[in-house]
Amino acid sequence: DAGITQSPRHKVTETGTPVTLRCHQTENHRYMYWYRQDPGHGLRLIHYSYGVKDTDKGEVSDGYSVSRSKTEDFLLTLESATSSQTSVYFCAISRTSSGAANAGELFFGEGSRLTVL
Amino acid sequence: DQQVKQNSPSLSVQEGRISILNCDYTNSMFDYFLWYKKYPAEGPTFLISISSIKDKNEDGRFTVFLNKSAKHLSLHIVPSQPGDSAVYFCAASVPQGGSEKLVFGKGTKLTVNP
């Protein structure tokens, strides 16, 4: 158990509505990530954070924004959800201070399944 | 462009036999490679990794081989067990701006038949 909690775990919403997914960690790690998983695409990085108020884009960041006002919480927001954002979203943390995969790898939450109708 | 490729979407093997999952990559700057296992309705979990300066890493029934000249790595599971049935993701890490980010392949679904 890496101390990662994602909420909500399941959500169904309408196109055009805003959605916020929350990732909460209990271990005070610096690096946090949001990935989405889709059939035929594997896991793709949306955004990541390397500290409070320090975030950067991943490979599929369009249509998403993130915020990190506290070390323990990393929020992913879809300002206006579209059907193409139907996916399973995973939050992950790195347990190393530098975020280096070689030292600590990434630990994932259980995922948030989002359906946009 | 896809930097990490897992060309086999699925693999089926008999219990007790060897499972070999393959992964190819294109970016020579990758410095670390990892394998993750994912069960349905769960998050991916780390399985085994290898540094780009090595060609083999072993952990119990799991061995990862790296062929840098061919830009190819493979995961061997011996002997395979029904509990190994899962989706396996190959991932590669590239240092970028003080942090490292993982690039994942599309995954291979392994089924181990009793």
Coordinates of C-alpha atoms in Angstrom, one line a residue:
Chain A
D1 CA 0.0 0.0 0.0
A2 CA 1.6 3.2 -1.2
G3 CA -0.8 5.5 0.7
I4 CA -2.5 6.8 -2.4
T5 CA -6.2 7.4 -2.5
Q6 CA -8.1 8.5 -5.6
S7 CA -11.6 9.9 -5.6
P8 CA -14.1 9.4 -7.0
R9 CA -13.4 5.9 -8.1
H10 CA -16.2 6.0 -10.6
K11 CA -18.0 8.9 -12.2
V12 CA -20.4 9.3 -15.0
T13 CA -20.9 12.8 -16.3
E14 CA -22.3 14.7 -19.3
T15 CA -20.4 16.3 -22.1
G16 CA -19.5 19.9 -21.3
T17 CA -19.5 19.6 -17.5
P18 CA -16.5 20.2 -15.3
V19 CA -14.9 17.3 -13.5
T20 CA -12.3 17.2 -10.8
L21 CA -10.4 14.0 -9.8
R22 CA -8.5 14.0 -6.6
C23 CA -5.3 12.2 -5.7
H24 CA -4.3 12.1 -2.0
Q25 CA -1.1 10.7 -0.6
T26 CA -0.2 10.2 3.0
E27 CA 3.6 9.9 2.6
N28 CA 4.6 13.4 1.8
H29 CA 6.4 12.6 -1.5
R30 CA 7.4 15.4 -3.8
Y31 CA 6.6 13.9 -7.2
M32 CA 3.0 13.1 -8.3
Y33 CA 1.7 12.1 -11.7
W34 CA -1.6 11.7 -13.5
Y35 CA -1.9 9.1 -16.2
R36 CA -4.8 7.9 -18.3
Q37 CA -5.2 4.3 -19.6
D38 CA -7.1 3.5 -22.7
P39 CA -7.3 0.3 -24.8
G40 CA -4.7 0.2 -27.5
H41 CA -2.8 3.1 -25.9
G42 CA -1.4 1.9 -22.7
L43 CA -0.6 4.5 -20.0
R44 CA -0.1 8.0 -21.1
L45 CA 1.2 10.9 -18.9
I46 CA -1.2 13.8 -18.6
H47 CA 0.5 16.1 -16.1
Y48 CA 2.9 15.8 -13.3
S49 CA 4.0 17.8 -10.3
Y50 CA 7.4 18.1 -8.6
G51 CA 6.3 20.1 -5.6
V52 CA 3.6 22.5 -4.3
K53 CA 2.5 24.7 -7.1
D54 CA 5.1 23.2 -9.4
T55 CA 3.5 21.3 -12.3
D56 CA 4.3 20.4 -15.9
K57 CA 2.6 18.9 -18.9
G58 CA 2.9 15.4 -20.1
E59 CA 2.2 14.0 -23.5
V60 CA -1.6 14.3 -23.5
S61 CA -2.3 17.4 -21.5
D62 CA -4.7 19.2 -23.8
G63 CA -8.1 19.6 -22.1
Y64 CA -6.7 19.0 -18.7
S65 CA -5.4 21.2 -15.9
V66 CA -3.9 20.3 -12.6
S67 CA -3.3 22.0 -9.2
R68 CA -1.2 21.2 -6.2
S69 CA -1.8 23.6 -3.3
K70 CA -0.7 21.0 -0.7
T71 CA 2.0 18.3 -0.8
E72 CA -0.6 15.6 -0.2
D73 CA -3.2 16.5 -2.9
F74 CA -2.9 16.6 -6.6
L75 CA -6.0 17.5 -8.5
L76 CA -6.8 16.8 -12.1
T77 CA -9.5 19.0 -13.7
L78 CA -11.4 18.6 -16.9
E79 CA -12.8 22.1 -17.5
S80 CA -15.4 20.9 -20.1
A81 CA -15.5 17.1 -20.3
T82 CA -15.7 15.5 -23.8
S83 CA -16.4 11.9 -24.7
S84 CA -12.8 11.4 -25.7
Q85 CA -11.9 11.9 -22.1
T86 CA -13.7 8.7 -21.1
S87 CA -10.9 6.7 -19.6
V88 CA -9.4 5.3 -16.5
Y89 CA -7.2 7.8 -14.7
F90 CA -4.4 6.8 -12.5
C91 CA -2.5 8.8 -10.0
A92 CA 1.1 7.8 -9.2
I93 CA 3.8 8.9 -6.8
S94 CA 7.6 8.5 -6.8
R95 CA 9.1 7.7 -3.5
T96 CA 12.5 9.2 -4.4
S97 CA 13.3 12.8 -3.8
S98 CA 14.4 13.4 -7.3
G99 CA 11.6 11.4 -8.9
A100 CA 14.1 9.2 -10.6
A101 CA 12.6 5.9 -11.7
N102 CA 15.8 4.0 -11.1
A103 CA 15.6 4.5 -7.4
G104 CA 12.0 4.2 -6.4
E105 CA 9.8 3.4 -9.4
L106 CA 6.2 4.7 -9.5
F107 CA 3.5 3.6 -7.2
F108 CA 0.0 3.8 -8.6
G109 CA -3.4 4.4 -7.1
E110 CA -6.3 2.2 -7.8
G111 CA -7.7 4.4 -10.6
S112 CA -10.7 6.5 -11.3
R113 CA -13.0 5.4 -14.0
L114 CA -14.6 8.3 -15.8
T115 CA -17.4 8.0 -18.4
V116 CA -18.4 11.1 -20.3
L117 CA -21.8 10.7 -22.1
Chain B
D1 CA 5.5 8.5 -32.5
Q2 CA 5.5 5.5 -30.2
Q3 CA 8.8 5.3 -28.3
V4 CA 8.1 2.1 -26.5
K5 CA 6.5 -0.7 -28.4
Q6 CA 4.9 -3.9 -27.3
N7 CA 3.9 -5.6 -30.5
S8 CA 2.1 -8.5 -29.0
P9 CA -1.3 -7.5 -27.6
S10 CA -1.7 -11.0 -26.0
L11 CA 0.2 -14.1 -25.1
S12 CA -1.1 -17.5 -23.9
V13 CA 1.1 -20.1 -22.2
Q14 CA 0.6 -23.2 -20.2
E15 CA 1.2 -23.3 -16.5
G16 CA 4.8 -24.3 -15.7
R17 CA 6.2 -23.2 -19.1
I18 CA 8.2 -20.0 -19.8
S19 CA 6.4 -16.8 -20.7
I20 CA 8.4 -14.3 -22.8
L21 CA 7.2 -10.8 -23.2
N22 CA 8.9 -8.5 -25.6
C23 CA 9.4 -4.7 -25.8
D24 CA 11.2 -2.5 -28.3
Y25 CA 12.2 1.1 -27.9
T26 CA 13.4 3.8 -30.2
N27 CA 14.9 6.5 -27.9
S28 CA 18.6 5.8 -27.2
M29 CA 18.4 8.3 -24.3
F30 CA 16.3 6.0 -22.1
D31 CA 18.4 5.1 -19.1
Y32 CA 16.2 2.8 -17.2
F33 CA 13.6 0.2 -18.1
L34 CA 10.8 -1.2 -16.0
W35 CA 8.0 -3.8 -16.2
Y36 CA 4.7 -3.3 -14.5
K37 CA 1.9 -5.8 -14.0
K38 CA -1.7 -4.8 -13.9
Y39 CA -4.7 -6.8 -12.8
P40 CA -8.3 -5.7 -13.8
A41 CA -9.7 -2.9 -11.7
E42 CA -6.4 -2.3 -9.9
G43 CA -3.5 0.1 -10.5
P44 CA -0.3 -1.1 -12.1
T45 CA 2.3 -2.5 -9.8
F46 CA 6.0 -2.5 -10.3
L47 CA 7.5 -5.8 -11.1
I48 CA 11.2 -5.5 -12.1
S49 CA 13.6 -3.0 -13.6
I50 CA 17.0 -2.8 -15.3
S51 CA 19.5 -0.1 -15.8
S52 CA 20.7 0.7 -19.3
I53 CA 24.2 -0.2 -18.2
K54 CA 23.2 -3.8 -17.5
D55 CA 22.0 -6.6 -19.7
K56 CA 20.2 -8.8 -17.2
N57 CA 18.4 -8.5 -13.9
E58 CA 16.8 -11.4 -12.1
D59 CA 14.3 -11.5 -9.3
G60 CA 12.9 -14.9 -8.4
R61 CA 10.9 -16.2 -11.3
F62 CA 11.3 -13.0 -13.3
T63 CA 14.2 -12.0 -15.4
V64 CA 14.6 -9.0 -17.6
F65 CA 17.1 -9.0 -20.5
L66 CA 18.3 -5.8 -22.3
N67 CA 19.9 -5.7 -25.7
K68 CA 20.9 -2.1 -26.2
S69 CA 22.2 -2.6 -29.7
A70 CA 18.9 -4.0 -30.8
K71 CA 16.9 -1.6 -28.6
H72 CA 15.0 -4.6 -27.3
L73 CA 14.2 -5.9 -23.8
S74 CA 12.3 -8.9 -22.8
L75 CA 10.7 -10.3 -19.6
H76 CA 11.0 -14.0 -18.9
I77 CA 8.7 -15.6 -16.3
V78 CA 9.7 -19.2 -15.3
P79 CA 7.8 -21.1 -14.4
S80 CA 4.6 -19.4 -15.3
Q81 CA 1.7 -19.6 -12.9
P82 CA -2.0 -18.9 -13.3
G83 CA -1.7 -15.9 -10.9
D84 CA 0.7 -14.3 -13.4
S85 CA -2.3 -13.7 -15.7
A86 CA -2.4 -9.9 -16.1
V87 CA -1.5 -7.1 -18.5
Y88 CA 2.2 -6.4 -18.5
F89 CA 3.4 -2.9 -19.4
C90 CA 7.0 -2.2 -20.5
A91 CA 8.1 1.3 -19.5
A92 CA 11.2 3.4 -20.1
S93 CA 12.6 6.4 -18.3
V94 CA 14.4 9.4 -19.7
P95 CA 15.9 12.1 -17.5
Q96 CA 14.3 15.4 -18.3
G97 CA 14.8 18.7 -16.6
G98 CA 15.7 17.4 -13.2
S99 CA 13.0 14.7 -13.1
E100 CA 12.5 11.4 -14.9
K101 CA 9.3 10.5 -16.6
L102 CA 8.1 7.1 -17.7
V103 CA 6.9 6.3 -21.2
F104 CA 4.8 3.1 -21.4
G105 CA 4.1 0.6 -24.0
K106 CA 0.6 -0.4 -24.9
G107 CA 0.7 -3.6 -22.8
T108 CA 0.6 -7.3 -23.4
K109 CA -2.1 -9.4 -21.9
L110 CA -0.7 -12.7 -20.5
T111 CA -2.9 -15.6 -19.9
V112 CA -1.5 -18.6 -18.1
N113 CA -3.6 -21.7 -18.5
P114 CA -3.8 -24.3 -15.7

